[in-house]
């Protein structure tokens, strides 16, 4: 009996020992998992459950000088589908049909998109507005989720398209101001680290830490949407009327250097930009600063400015035009091959005489002539806050000692053999309208954000004396007085300007046949210039003359813009004053 | 022979451990353990519920912000020059003027338009916000090395 009792005790103890050993083994394993290797397993778990997201806030808007948005961002939504939830073809088709009914698009294409990938989830619809996103959410479809993103909208359509530029799918600016001001407009990205359950849904009480994204600043431009639209309307009209290949119009405030309008044609459609070919991409280039041209007779203003400023001529000084001016054995003739006999110096501009301009440059000599050319801003970037600006081409005895010849200065004096961007020409004339003081061109007026920045007008240099500038303005007024009223007649204001008709270089040292650039550059009103306007029309098919092709657009812009800016007309134009 | 009286077991605690009281003690212990186990569950449930409410409110806020942005864009579109001109030409049958006539008006001109406040971005904090699970907080109270 005692023996049986001892056997039982032994068996109990053996069982206890086994259980104890087992327990010890489990405890040891737990100690290893939870204490010794804790950090390793914790990291693995974190990797599996933690979700890292990059947060972006709304991209800043681009506003015109009065706060009207030219480009802004709004939320849009994308529909993502988890591919394993659409494994059943019937259920997938049903869900796709429901989504397509709300978002538009082809439901079969949605199903094919999901079937054709092996990633975790794919987008099947994009560009949904808030109402559509709520409708999709209400469907409560398994494996379907909405991702908030944003899209760029252009309330004014494609206004100032090359200036504004476009952004990519990742909300990064690609061209124009969108690219140049991307760091300001995009703001700062934030981050979100959160825990998700096995199905990928966020855990409400899970670990979470976030650095909020910082919203992009809004940028206020110097552009005035009304004047910009006016410029684009007149540009379209001139290009269409004369069968031209394109053109540029720039409107500047001479006193501040602020660009009120910068329009180019042809232009890209901002709402559906075509990036498929080089020619399509070229429509996004702001040719007002990236392309140079030979300014032609408008450049005679620069030659005359130098001659006036050095006191070599005055408007009433007499000069003999024999119809030909010889320079170093080369004969310079007028555009119409005319010989005008005795005439005053201001007639050089009125009749746009090449011989007269060559004569003026010979009086100045190369050193002074090119000094004035550079002082007016040619041959160097203007310093506008836009990338891609070229400096144009000015060949001088200094920078091209072997290639430059005296006849080059003669041809340069009437704007051939020298190239400039449309902006350089506009800014040069703006300096004449600002008592000879050139201003740095300004396109960004203010960055409106937590740390706002307001940009003030910046003077460059006194190019010519105020007296010379006033004299030149009067001569420009005489030029306009000689243009027939049906081509240029600004009611209520006296304006001044200069036409230009230039050959186009073909890139091989010669000029294209029967291809011209017609231009008009001027200021208004003449007594106290508030606007400097350049109109440049490329390769008009009917007539090449700037007076016919470009001057009417100048007149129409100035007429509307001065009234819009509430610039008082001269007293004779006031109805009550007449009565 | 006189014998000393046998000492009675202590009534207060020891009495509870008597076999006849054991079921009561075990029941009470089970209840205490049950309540203790339920407490974190209740707390966790409450936290989950609150976190859910917060997320719901965040979603509502996001939705309202999205609607606000859409309305802002609508306002901008309706104030666009193209829209205004279209309205003027179609609804009011207006045309561009043939001649410009200037009349002196004896009143002060309107003030220049100011940038609307909605485009002046409010200051935003950049301090990171951190959170932790309730269990991390609980274990944070335990004086462990």
Short mmCIF file of N, CA and C in Angstrom, two decimals, chain A residues 123-259:
data_model
loop_
_atom_site.label_atom_id
_atom_site.label_comp_id
_atom_site.label_asym_id
_atom_site.label_seq_id
_atom_site.Cartn_x
_atom_site.Cartn_y
_atom_site.Cartn_z
N UNK A 123 -5.17 53.93 -58.63
CA UNK A 123 -6.23 54.92 -58.84
C UNK A 123 -7.05 54.57 -60.08
N UNK A 124 -8.35 54.68 -59.97
CA UNK A 124 -9.21 54.38 -61.12
C UNK A 124 -9.95 55.63 -61.61
N UNK A 125 -9.99 56.66 -60.78
CA UNK A 125 -10.65 57.90 -61.21
C UNK A 125 -9.98 59.06 -60.49
N UNK A 126 -9.91 60.20 -61.15
CA UNK A 126 -9.27 61.36 -60.54
C UNK A 126 -10.04 62.63 -60.90
N UNK A 127 -9.67 63.71 -60.20
CA UNK A 127 -10.29 65.01 -60.51
C UNK A 127 -11.71 65.13 -60.00
N UNK A 128 -12.05 64.38 -58.94
CA UNK A 128 -13.41 64.48 -58.40
C UNK A 128 -13.53 65.73 -57.53
N UNK A 129 -14.67 66.39 -57.62
CA UNK A 129 -14.88 67.51 -56.70
C UNK A 129 -15.45 66.97 -55.39
N UNK A 130 -15.69 67.89 -54.47
CA UNK A 130 -16.10 67.46 -53.14
C UNK A 130 -17.42 66.67 -53.17
N UNK A 131 -18.39 67.17 -53.94
CA UNK A 131 -19.70 66.52 -53.99
C UNK A 131 -19.56 65.09 -54.54
N UNK A 132 -18.77 64.96 -55.58
CA UNK A 132 -18.56 63.62 -56.16
C UNK A 132 -17.88 62.69 -55.16
N UNK A 133 -16.91 63.26 -54.43
CA UNK A 133 -16.20 62.43 -53.46
C UNK A 133 -17.14 61.94 -52.36
N UNK A 134 -18.09 62.79 -51.96
CA UNK A 134 -19.05 62.39 -50.94
C UNK A 134 -19.96 61.28 -51.46
N UNK A 135 -20.30 61.38 -52.75
CA UNK A 135 -21.17 60.36 -53.33
C UNK A 135 -20.44 59.01 -53.40
N UNK A 136 -19.16 59.06 -53.75
CA UNK A 136 -18.39 57.80 -53.81
C UNK A 136 -18.25 57.23 -52.40
N UNK A 137 -18.03 58.13 -51.44
CA UNK A 137 -17.88 57.68 -50.06
C UNK A 137 -19.18 56.99 -49.59
N UNK A 138 -20.31 57.58 -50.00
CA UNK A 138 -21.60 57.04 -49.56
C UNK A 138 -21.87 55.65 -50.13
N UNK A 139 -21.20 55.30 -51.23
CA UNK A 139 -21.38 53.96 -51.79
C UNK A 139 -20.86 52.88 -50.85
N UNK A 140 -19.89 53.29 -50.00
CA UNK A 140 -19.34 52.39 -48.99
C UNK A 140 -18.83 51.09 -49.62
N UNK A 141 -18.06 51.25 -50.68
CA UNK A 141 -17.56 50.07 -51.39
C UNK A 141 -16.33 49.51 -50.69
N UNK A 142 -16.28 48.19 -50.61
CA UNK A 142 -15.16 47.53 -49.95
C UNK A 142 -13.89 47.70 -50.79
N UNK A 143 -12.80 48.10 -50.13
CA UNK A 143 -11.51 48.23 -50.81
C UNK A 143 -11.38 49.50 -51.63
N UNK A 144 -12.34 50.40 -51.53
CA UNK A 144 -12.27 51.65 -52.30
C UNK A 144 -12.07 52.80 -51.33
N UNK A 145 -11.07 53.61 -51.58
CA UNK A 145 -10.86 54.76 -50.70
C UNK A 145 -10.57 55.99 -51.53
N UNK A 146 -10.81 57.14 -50.90
CA UNK A 146 -10.60 58.42 -51.58
C UNK A 146 -9.32 59.06 -51.07
N UNK A 147 -8.54 59.59 -51.96
CA UNK A 147 -7.31 60.28 -51.57
C UNK A 147 -7.43 61.74 -51.99
N UNK A 148 -7.23 62.61 -51.01
CA UNK A 148 -7.35 64.04 -51.29
C UNK A 148 -6.09 64.53 -51.99
N UNK A 149 -6.28 65.26 -53.05
CA UNK A 149 -5.14 65.89 -53.73
C UNK A 149 -5.61 67.30 -54.13
N UNK A 150 -4.89 67.95 -54.99
CA UNK A 150 -5.37 69.28 -55.39
C UNK A 150 -5.13 69.48 -56.87
N UNK A 151 -5.89 70.39 -57.44
CA UNK A 151 -5.69 70.70 -58.85
C UNK A 151 -5.65 72.20 -59.03
N UNK A 152 -4.91 72.61 -60.07
CA UNK A 152 -4.74 74.03 -60.35
C UNK A 152 -5.89 74.48 -61.23
N UNK A 153 -6.50 75.57 -60.88
CA UNK A 153 -7.57 76.11 -61.70
C UNK A 153 -7.23 77.54 -62.10
N UNK A 154 -7.74 77.94 -63.23
CA UNK A 154 -7.42 79.26 -63.79
C UNK A 154 -8.72 80.02 -64.04
N UNK A 155 -9.17 80.80 -63.06
CA UNK A 155 -10.45 81.49 -63.21
C UNK A 155 -10.51 82.39 -64.44
N UNK A 156 -9.38 82.93 -64.86
CA UNK A 156 -9.37 83.83 -66.02
C UNK A 156 -9.01 83.08 -67.30
N UNK A 157 -9.12 81.78 -67.29
CA UNK A 157 -8.76 81.00 -68.48
C UNK A 157 -7.25 80.99 -68.67
N UNK A 158 -6.84 81.07 -69.91
CA UNK A 158 -5.40 80.98 -70.21
C UNK A 158 -4.75 82.36 -70.25
N UNK A 159 -5.27 83.30 -69.52
CA UNK A 159 -4.68 84.64 -69.48
C UNK A 159 -3.24 84.56 -68.97
N UNK A 160 -2.35 85.23 -69.67
CA UNK A 160 -0.93 85.30 -69.29
C UNK A 160 -0.34 83.90 -69.13
N UNK A 161 -0.67 83.02 -70.06
CA UNK A 161 -0.31 81.60 -69.88
C UNK A 161 1.20 81.38 -69.76
N UNK A 162 1.99 82.02 -70.65
CA UNK A 162 3.45 81.78 -70.58
C UNK A 162 4.06 82.39 -69.32
N UNK A 163 3.48 83.45 -68.88
CA UNK A 163 3.99 84.11 -67.67
C UNK A 163 3.71 83.24 -66.44
N UNK A 164 2.48 82.74 -66.35
CA UNK A 164 2.11 81.94 -65.18
C UNK A 164 2.80 80.57 -65.21
N UNK A 165 2.77 79.92 -66.37
CA UNK A 165 3.37 78.59 -66.47
C UNK A 165 2.42 77.52 -65.94
N UNK A 166 2.95 76.30 -65.90
CA UNK A 166 2.11 75.16 -65.50
C UNK A 166 2.79 74.39 -64.36
N UNK A 167 2.01 73.54 -63.72
CA UNK A 167 2.58 72.65 -62.69
C UNK A 167 2.38 71.20 -63.13
N UNK A 168 3.20 70.34 -62.56
CA UNK A 168 3.09 68.92 -62.89
C UNK A 168 2.10 68.21 -61.99
N UNK A 169 1.96 66.91 -62.18
CA UNK A 169 1.02 66.13 -61.36
C UNK A 169 1.40 66.11 -59.89
N UNK A 170 2.72 66.28 -59.65
CA UNK A 170 3.18 66.28 -58.27
C UNK A 170 3.12 67.67 -57.64
N UNK A 171 2.40 68.57 -58.30
CA UNK A 171 2.20 69.93 -57.77
C UNK A 171 3.48 70.77 -57.76
N UNK A 172 4.43 70.40 -58.57
CA UNK A 172 5.67 71.17 -58.66
C UNK A 172 5.62 72.00 -59.95
N UNK A 173 5.98 73.27 -59.84
CA UNK A 173 5.94 74.15 -61.00
C UNK A 173 6.92 73.70 -62.07
N UNK A 174 6.47 73.70 -63.32
CA UNK A 174 7.32 73.24 -64.41
C UNK A 174 7.83 74.40 -65.27
N UNK A 175 6.99 75.39 -65.51
CA UNK A 175 7.42 76.52 -66.34
C UNK A 175 6.91 77.83 -65.73
N UNK A 176 7.41 78.93 -66.26
CA UNK A 176 6.92 80.25 -65.86
C UNK A 176 7.08 80.54 -64.38
N UNK A 177 6.19 81.40 -63.89
CA UNK A 177 6.25 81.78 -62.48
C UNK A 177 5.99 80.60 -61.55
N UNK A 178 5.20 79.65 -62.03
CA UNK A 178 4.94 78.46 -61.21
C UNK A 178 6.25 77.76 -60.86
N UNK A 179 7.18 77.76 -61.80
CA UNK A 179 8.48 77.12 -61.56
C UNK A 179 9.40 78.07 -60.80
N UNK A 180 9.45 79.33 -61.24
CA UNK A 180 10.37 80.28 -60.61
C UNK A 180 10.04 80.52 -59.14
N UNK A 181 8.75 80.54 -58.83
CA UNK A 181 8.32 80.83 -57.46
C UNK A 181 7.86 79.57 -56.73
N UNK A 182 8.27 78.41 -57.23
CA UNK A 182 7.79 77.15 -56.63
C UNK A 182 8.04 77.06 -55.12
N UNK A 183 9.23 77.41 -54.64
CA UNK A 183 9.46 77.29 -53.19
C UNK A 183 8.49 78.14 -52.37
N UNK A 184 8.10 79.26 -52.92
CA UNK A 184 7.18 80.16 -52.20
C UNK A 184 5.75 79.64 -52.31
N UNK A 185 5.37 79.26 -53.53
CA UNK A 185 3.98 78.84 -53.77
C UNK A 185 3.67 77.48 -53.14
N UNK A 186 4.65 76.60 -53.15
CA UNK A 186 4.39 75.22 -52.70
C UNK A 186 4.31 75.11 -51.18
N UNK A 187 4.88 76.05 -50.45
CA UNK A 187 4.90 75.94 -48.99
C UNK A 187 5.84 74.84 -48.56
N UNK A 188 5.61 74.32 -47.34
CA UNK A 188 6.50 73.27 -46.85
C UNK A 188 5.71 71.99 -46.61
N UNK A 189 6.30 70.90 -47.03
CA UNK A 189 5.62 69.62 -46.83
C UNK A 189 5.70 69.21 -45.38
N UNK A 190 4.68 68.53 -44.91
CA UNK A 190 4.68 68.01 -43.55
C UNK A 190 4.72 66.50 -43.60
N UNK A 191 4.61 65.87 -42.44
CA UNK A 191 4.63 64.41 -42.43
C UNK A 191 3.67 63.88 -41.37
N UNK A 192 3.17 62.71 -41.62
CA UNK A 192 2.27 62.06 -40.67
C UNK A 192 2.71 60.61 -40.51
N UNK A 193 2.94 60.24 -39.25
CA UNK A 193 3.25 58.84 -38.94
C UNK A 193 2.11 58.33 -38.09
N UNK A 194 1.44 57.28 -38.56
CA UNK A 194 0.30 56.75 -37.80
C UNK A 194 0.31 55.23 -37.88
N UNK A 195 -0.51 54.63 -37.03
CA UNK A 195 -0.60 53.17 -37.02
C UNK A 195 -1.85 52.72 -37.75
N UNK A 196 -1.70 51.62 -38.47
CA UNK A 196 -2.84 51.07 -39.19
C UNK A 196 -3.08 49.63 -38.74
N UNK A 197 -4.33 49.17 -38.88
CA UNK A 197 -4.60 47.79 -38.55
C UNK A 197 -4.23 46.89 -39.73
N UNK A 198 -4.51 45.60 -39.58
CA UNK A 198 -4.12 44.66 -40.62
C UNK A 198 -4.76 44.93 -41.97
N UNK A 199 -5.91 45.64 -41.97
CA UNK A 199 -6.60 45.95 -43.23
C UNK A 199 -6.16 47.29 -43.80
N UNK A 200 -5.27 47.92 -43.08
CA UNK A 200 -4.77 49.20 -43.59
C UNK A 200 -5.56 50.39 -43.10
N UNK A 201 -6.54 50.17 -42.25
CA UNK A 201 -7.33 51.30 -41.74
C UNK A 201 -6.61 51.94 -40.55
N UNK A 202 -6.70 53.24 -40.43
CA UNK A 202 -6.00 53.91 -39.32
C UNK A 202 -6.59 53.50 -37.98
N UNK A 203 -5.70 53.31 -37.01
CA UNK A 203 -6.14 52.98 -35.65
C UNK A 203 -6.41 54.29 -34.91
N UNK A 204 -7.64 54.46 -34.44
CA UNK A 204 -7.96 55.73 -33.79
C UNK A 204 -7.09 56.01 -32.56
N UNK A 205 -6.72 54.95 -31.82
CA UNK A 205 -5.91 55.21 -30.62
C UNK A 205 -4.48 54.74 -30.82
N UNK A 206 -4.13 54.56 -32.06
CA UNK A 206 -2.77 54.13 -32.34
C UNK A 206 -1.78 55.27 -32.17
N UNK A 207 -0.52 54.91 -32.27
CA UNK A 207 0.54 55.92 -32.16
C UNK A 207 0.44 56.86 -33.36
N UNK A 208 0.57 58.13 -33.10
CA UNK A 208 0.46 59.10 -34.19
C UNK A 208 1.33 60.31 -33.90
N UNK A 209 2.08 60.73 -34.88
CA UNK A 209 2.80 61.99 -34.72
C UNK A 209 2.83 62.68 -36.08
N UNK A 210 2.71 63.98 -36.05
CA UNK A 210 2.64 64.68 -37.33
C UNK A 210 3.34 66.03 -37.26
N UNK A 211 3.90 66.42 -38.38
CA UNK A 211 4.40 67.78 -38.56
C UNK A 211 3.49 68.38 -39.62
N UNK A 212 2.68 69.38 -39.26
CA UNK A 212 1.73 69.89 -40.24
C UNK A 212 2.42 70.54 -41.43
N UNK A 213 1.80 70.36 -42.60
CA UNK A 213 2.33 71.01 -43.80
C UNK A 213 2.04 72.51 -43.72
N UNK A 214 2.89 73.28 -44.31
CA UNK A 214 2.69 74.73 -44.29
C UNK A 214 2.16 75.18 -45.65
N UNK A 215 1.07 75.90 -45.61
CA UNK A 215 0.43 76.34 -46.84
C UNK A 215 1.35 77.27 -47.63
N UNK A 216 1.29 77.15 -48.95
CA UNK A 216 2.09 78.02 -49.81
C UNK A 216 1.59 79.45 -49.74
N UNK A 217 2.50 80.38 -49.93
CA UNK A 217 2.12 81.79 -49.88
C UNK A 217 1.46 82.20 -51.19
N UNK A 218 0.56 83.15 -51.10
CA UNK A 218 -0.04 83.71 -52.31
C UNK A 218 0.89 84.78 -52.86
N UNK A 219 0.98 84.82 -54.17
CA UNK A 219 1.89 85.78 -54.81
C UNK A 219 1.06 86.82 -55.58
N UNK A 220 1.32 88.07 -55.29
CA UNK A 220 0.61 89.15 -55.99
C UNK A 220 1.53 89.69 -57.07
N UNK A 221 1.06 89.65 -58.30
CA UNK A 221 1.86 90.14 -59.42
C UNK A 221 1.60 91.62 -59.69
N UNK A 222 2.43 92.18 -60.53
CA UNK A 222 2.19 93.57 -60.94
C UNK A 222 1.21 93.59 -62.12
N UNK A 223 0.94 92.43 -62.68
CA UNK A 223 0.03 92.31 -63.82
C UNK A 223 -1.37 92.78 -63.42
N UNK A 224 -1.99 93.52 -64.32
CA UNK A 224 -3.39 93.90 -64.13
C UNK A 224 -4.21 93.07 -65.11
N UNK A 225 -5.14 92.29 -64.58
CA UNK A 225 -5.84 91.34 -65.45
C UNK A 225 -6.60 92.05 -66.56
N UNK A 226 -7.11 93.25 -66.26
CA UNK A 226 -7.87 93.98 -67.29
C UNK A 226 -6.95 94.38 -68.44
N UNK A 227 -5.80 94.94 -68.10
CA UNK A 227 -4.87 95.39 -69.14
C UNK A 227 -4.24 94.19 -69.85
N UNK A 228 -4.01 93.12 -69.10
CA UNK A 228 -3.49 91.90 -69.72
C UNK A 228 -4.48 91.37 -70.75
N UNK A 229 -5.75 91.35 -70.39
CA UNK A 229 -6.76 90.84 -71.31
C UNK A 229 -6.89 91.75 -72.53
N UNK A 230 -6.79 93.04 -72.24
CA UNK A 230 -6.83 94.03 -73.32
C UNK A 230 -5.69 93.77 -74.31
N UNK A 231 -4.50 93.57 -73.77
CA UNK A 231 -3.32 93.32 -74.61
C UNK A 231 -3.49 92.04 -75.41
N UNK A 232 -4.00 91.00 -74.77
CA UNK A 232 -4.17 89.72 -75.48
C UNK A 232 -5.25 89.83 -76.56
N UNK A 233 -6.30 90.59 -76.24
CA UNK A 233 -7.37 90.78 -77.24
C UNK A 233 -6.83 91.50 -78.47
N UNK A 234 -6.08 92.58 -78.25
CA UNK A 234 -5.54 93.35 -79.38
C UNK A 234 -4.48 92.55 -80.14
N UNK A 235 -3.74 91.74 -79.41
CA UNK A 235 -2.73 90.90 -80.07
C UNK A 235 -3.40 89.87 -80.97
N UNK A 236 -4.42 89.22 -80.44
CA UNK A 236 -5.17 88.24 -81.24
C UNK A 236 -5.73 88.90 -82.50
N UNK A 237 -6.27 90.10 -82.30
CA UNK A 237 -6.90 90.82 -83.41
C UNK A 237 -5.86 91.13 -84.50
N UNK A 238 -4.72 91.66 -84.07
CA UNK A 238 -3.68 92.04 -85.04
C UNK A 238 -3.12 90.82 -85.76
N UNK A 239 -2.88 89.75 -85.00
CA UNK A 239 -2.32 88.53 -85.60
C UNK A 239 -3.30 87.96 -86.63
N UNK A 240 -4.57 87.97 -86.28
CA UNK A 240 -5.58 87.41 -87.19
C UNK A 240 -5.75 88.30 -88.43
N UNK A 241 -5.84 89.61 -88.18
CA UNK A 241 -6.09 90.55 -89.27
C UNK A 241 -4.97 90.55 -90.30
N UNK A 242 -3.75 90.37 -89.85
CA UNK A 242 -2.61 90.46 -90.78
C UNK A 242 -1.97 89.10 -91.07
N UNK A 243 -2.63 88.05 -90.66
CA UNK A 243 -2.13 86.71 -90.95
C UNK A 243 -0.73 86.48 -90.41
N UNK A 244 -0.45 87.05 -89.25
CA UNK A 244 0.90 86.96 -88.68
C UNK A 244 1.12 85.61 -88.01
N UNK A 245 2.38 85.29 -87.77
CA UNK A 245 2.69 84.01 -87.11
C UNK A 245 2.61 84.13 -85.59
N UNK A 246 2.66 85.34 -85.10
CA UNK A 246 2.58 85.54 -83.65
C UNK A 246 2.90 86.97 -83.29
N UNK A 247 3.18 87.19 -82.01
CA UNK A 247 3.51 88.55 -81.59
C UNK A 247 3.63 88.66 -80.09
N UNK A 248 3.99 89.85 -79.68
CA UNK A 248 4.17 90.13 -78.25
C UNK A 248 3.69 91.55 -77.94
N UNK A 249 3.02 91.70 -76.82
CA UNK A 249 2.67 93.04 -76.34
C UNK A 249 3.10 93.14 -74.88
N UNK A 250 3.79 94.22 -74.56
CA UNK A 250 4.19 94.47 -73.17
C UNK A 250 3.70 95.86 -72.78
N UNK A 251 3.10 95.94 -71.61
CA UNK A 251 2.66 97.24 -71.07
C UNK A 251 3.38 97.46 -69.74
N UNK A 252 4.07 98.59 -69.63
CA UNK A 252 4.88 98.89 -68.44
C UNK A 252 4.47 100.23 -67.85
N UNK A 253 4.57 100.33 -66.54
CA UNK A 253 4.42 101.64 -65.89
C UNK A 253 5.82 102.27 -65.82
N UNK A 254 6.05 103.34 -66.57
CA UNK A 254 7.42 103.90 -66.62
C UNK A 254 7.95 104.34 -65.26
N UNK A 255 7.08 104.86 -64.40
CA UNK A 255 7.57 105.41 -63.13
C UNK A 255 8.01 104.34 -62.13
N UNK A 256 7.46 103.15 -62.28
CA UNK A 256 7.78 102.09 -61.31
C UNK A 256 8.50 100.89 -61.92
N UNK A 257 8.38 100.75 -63.23
CA UNK A 257 8.94 99.56 -63.88
C UNK A 257 8.04 98.35 -63.74
N UNK A 258 6.84 98.56 -63.20
CA UNK A 258 5.92 97.42 -63.03
C UNK A 258 5.34 97.01 -64.38
N UNK A 259 5.36 95.71 -64.63
CA UNK A 259 4.79 95.17 -65.86
C UNK A 259 3.29 94.99 -65.63
#
